[in-house]
Short mmCIF file of C-alpha atoms in Angstrom, two decimals:
data_model
loop_
_atom_site.label_atom_id
_atom_site.label_comp_id
_atom_site.label_asym_id
_atom_site.label_seq_id
_atom_site.Cartn_x
_atom_site.Cartn_y
_atom_site.Cartn_z
CA MET A 3 -16.34 15.91 0.76
CA SER A 4 -12.93 17.05 -0.47
CA THR A 5 -10.09 14.61 -1.53
CA ILE A 6 -7.98 16.13 1.20
CA ASN A 7 -10.68 15.24 4.05
CA ILE A 8 -11.11 11.60 2.39
CA TYR A 9 -7.64 10.44 2.98
CA SER A 10 -8.09 12.24 6.34
CA VAL A 11 -11.06 9.89 6.91
CA ILE A 12 -9.06 6.82 5.58
CA ARG A 13 -5.63 7.59 8.07
CA SER A 14 -8.29 7.89 11.19
CA ILE A 15 -9.98 4.43 10.28
CA LEU A 16 -6.34 3.04 9.67
CA ASP A 17 -5.35 4.41 12.72
CA SER A 18 -7.95 2.41 14.92
CA ILE A 19 -6.46 -0.68 13.65
CA GLU A 20 -4.33 -2.52 16.09
CA PRO A 21 -2.21 -5.49 15.66
CA GLY A 22 -4.53 -8.95 15.94
CA ASN A 23 -7.72 -6.59 15.87
CA PHE A 24 -8.92 -6.18 12.80
CA SER A 25 -12.47 -5.82 13.63
CA ASP A 26 -15.89 -6.46 11.41
CA GLU A 27 -16.60 -2.40 12.18
CA THR A 28 -13.35 -1.31 10.72
CA ILE A 29 -14.22 -3.53 7.48
CA GLU A 30 -17.50 -2.13 7.08
CA LYS A 31 -16.14 1.39 7.44
CA LEU A 32 -13.22 0.63 5.10
CA GLY A 33 -16.03 -0.94 2.58
CA VAL A 34 -17.82 2.53 2.73
CA LEU A 35 -15.04 4.30 0.95
CA PHE A 36 -13.37 1.46 -1.00
CA SER A 37 -15.34 -1.33 -3.25
CA GLU A 38 -15.66 -4.79 -2.29
CA GLN A 39 -13.38 -6.20 -4.94
CA LEU A 40 -10.53 -3.54 -3.97
CA LEU A 41 -11.04 -4.10 -0.35
CA LEU A 42 -11.08 -8.28 -0.99
CA ALA A 43 -7.81 -7.87 -3.18
CA ALA A 44 -6.02 -5.95 -0.60
CA LEU A 45 -6.91 -8.39 2.26
CA ASP A 46 -5.95 -11.40 0.15
CA LEU A 47 -2.64 -10.07 -0.74
CA ILE A 48 -1.84 -9.72 2.97
CA ASP A 49 -3.37 -13.23 3.50
CA ARG A 50 -0.72 -14.52 1.12
CA ASP A 51 2.30 -12.60 2.38
CA CYS A 52 2.60 -10.38 -0.33
CA VAL A 53 3.17 -7.53 1.59
CA ILE A 54 7.01 -7.02 2.24
CA LYS A 55 8.66 -4.28 4.41
CA TYR A 56 12.29 -3.92 3.67
CA ILE A 57 14.34 -2.68 6.47
CA LEU A 58 17.36 -0.98 4.95
CA PRO A 59 20.64 -0.34 6.56
CA TRP A 60 20.31 3.32 7.37
CA GLY A 61 17.32 2.74 9.45
CA SER A 62 14.57 3.60 6.78
CA SER A 63 12.07 1.31 5.43
CA HIS A 64 10.71 0.65 1.78
CA PHE A 65 7.44 -1.35 1.03
CA GLY A 66 7.08 -3.62 -1.88
CA VAL A 67 4.19 -5.70 -2.85
CA LEU A 68 4.38 -8.99 -5.15
CA GLY A 69 1.53 -8.32 -7.71
CA LEU A 70 0.31 -10.59 -10.40
CA THR A 71 2.79 -9.50 -12.83
CA GLY A 72 5.63 -8.80 -10.44
CA PRO A 73 6.84 -6.72 -7.50
CA TYR A 74 5.56 -3.20 -6.91
CA SER A 75 6.90 -0.23 -4.84
CA VAL A 76 4.64 1.26 -2.61
CA PHE A 77 5.00 4.43 -0.74
CA PRO A 78 2.62 4.75 2.12
CA ASN A 79 3.67 7.61 3.69
CA LEU A 80 4.35 10.63 1.23
CA HIS A 81 4.62 14.26 2.70
CA HIS A 82 1.32 15.50 4.16
CA SER A 83 1.24 18.67 1.53
CA CYS A 84 0.84 16.24 -1.08
CA PRO A 85 -2.70 15.75 -2.73
CA ILE A 86 -2.67 11.94 -2.77
CA PRO A 87 -0.63 10.98 0.49
CA PHE A 88 0.57 7.63 -1.15
CA PHE A 89 1.66 6.16 -4.52
CA CYS A 90 2.37 2.92 -6.34
CA THR A 91 4.30 1.77 -9.27
CA CYS A 92 1.65 -0.41 -10.51
CA PRO A 93 -0.63 0.41 -13.77
CA ALA A 94 -3.87 0.34 -11.92
CA PHE A 95 -2.66 3.19 -9.62
CA SER A 96 -1.40 5.26 -12.43
CA TYR A 97 -4.86 4.83 -14.43
CA ALA A 98 -7.44 4.58 -11.64
CA VAL A 99 -5.85 6.77 -9.13
CA LEU A 100 -4.09 9.58 -11.04
CA ILE A 101 -5.54 9.61 -14.58
CA SER A 102 -9.46 8.75 -14.40
CA GLN A 103 -9.45 9.72 -10.75
CA SER A 104 -11.98 6.54 -10.18
CA GLN A 105 -10.45 5.01 -7.49
CA LEU A 106 -8.59 6.35 -4.08
CA THR A 107 -5.94 4.02 -4.29
CA CYS A 108 -5.06 0.61 -5.38
CA LYS A 109 -4.94 -3.01 -3.88
CA HIS A 110 -1.36 -2.61 -3.20
CA VAL A 111 -1.51 0.56 -1.19
CA LEU A 112 -4.45 -0.70 0.48
CA ALA A 113 -2.85 -3.73 1.29
CA THR A 114 0.48 -2.10 2.50
CA LEU A 115 -1.42 0.35 4.87
CA ILE A 116 -3.65 -2.27 6.42
CA ALA A 117 -0.54 -4.67 6.94
CA GLU A 118 1.31 -2.47 8.44
CA ARG A 119 -1.13 -1.77 11.29
CA LEU A 120 -1.62 -5.17 11.64
CA SER A 121 2.20 -6.05 12.08
CA LYS A 122 1.64 -8.34 8.98
CA CYS A 123 4.33 -7.37 6.50
CA VAL A 124 6.60 -9.84 5.67
CA VAL A 125 10.11 -8.06 7.36
CA ARG A 126 13.23 -8.41 5.47
CA ASN A 127 16.62 -6.82 6.51
CA THR A 128 18.37 -5.79 3.14
CA ASP A 129 21.62 -4.36 2.58
CA SER A 130 22.33 -1.43 0.08
CA ASP A 131 23.16 -3.45 -2.61
CA GLU A 132 20.21 -5.84 -2.36
CA PHE A 133 18.05 -2.61 -2.22
CA ILE A 134 19.46 -1.33 -5.25
CA SER A 135 18.97 -4.79 -7.30
CA LEU A 136 15.18 -4.77 -5.94
CA VAL A 137 14.70 -0.98 -7.17
CA SER A 138 16.39 -1.66 -10.46
CA GLN A 139 14.25 -4.66 -11.11
CA GLN A 140 10.92 -2.37 -10.07
CA ASN A 141 12.03 0.02 -12.41
CA LEU A 142 12.86 -2.34 -15.45
CA GLN A 143 9.15 -3.87 -14.69
CA VAL A 144 7.94 -0.19 -14.69
CA ASN A 145 9.54 0.84 -17.99
CA THR A 146 8.51 -2.56 -20.04
#
C-alpha cells in the first residue's frame, strides 16, 4: 500500500470520529496503523489538555501541543498534494517521519488530529501580537 493510500485510510478513520464518540473499534483501527506506544502517548496529551487550538483574529487557526521539552507547532491539514499531509516542529517528526520513515507521524500530530475530531482542543483566542510571540518562542526552541 502506498504512503498516500495509508494517509487516506488514516483520514477516513479520523473522519468517523464524532465528539463524545471515540469507540473501541476506532481505537483498534488506529492501533493497526500506529504503535500502541504512539497511540497511548497521543491520547495522554489529549487527556492532559496539551492540544491547543489558537483562534487568530483573521479567522484561521493554529495548533500547538505542549510537549515534554516545550510547545510544538502542528500543521494537521497541509495541502493534499503534499506527500505527507501534516507536519510537526518536534524532533521526533523530523527524524522518525521525514528521515528514517519509521513512523507515519508523531504523537503531537496524532493527538491534534484526534482532539480536533473530538472537540477536545483547548481553544484560545489570540491577537496578532500574541501569535507572533508564540511562533517566535517555538522557533527559538526548534533552532536551539
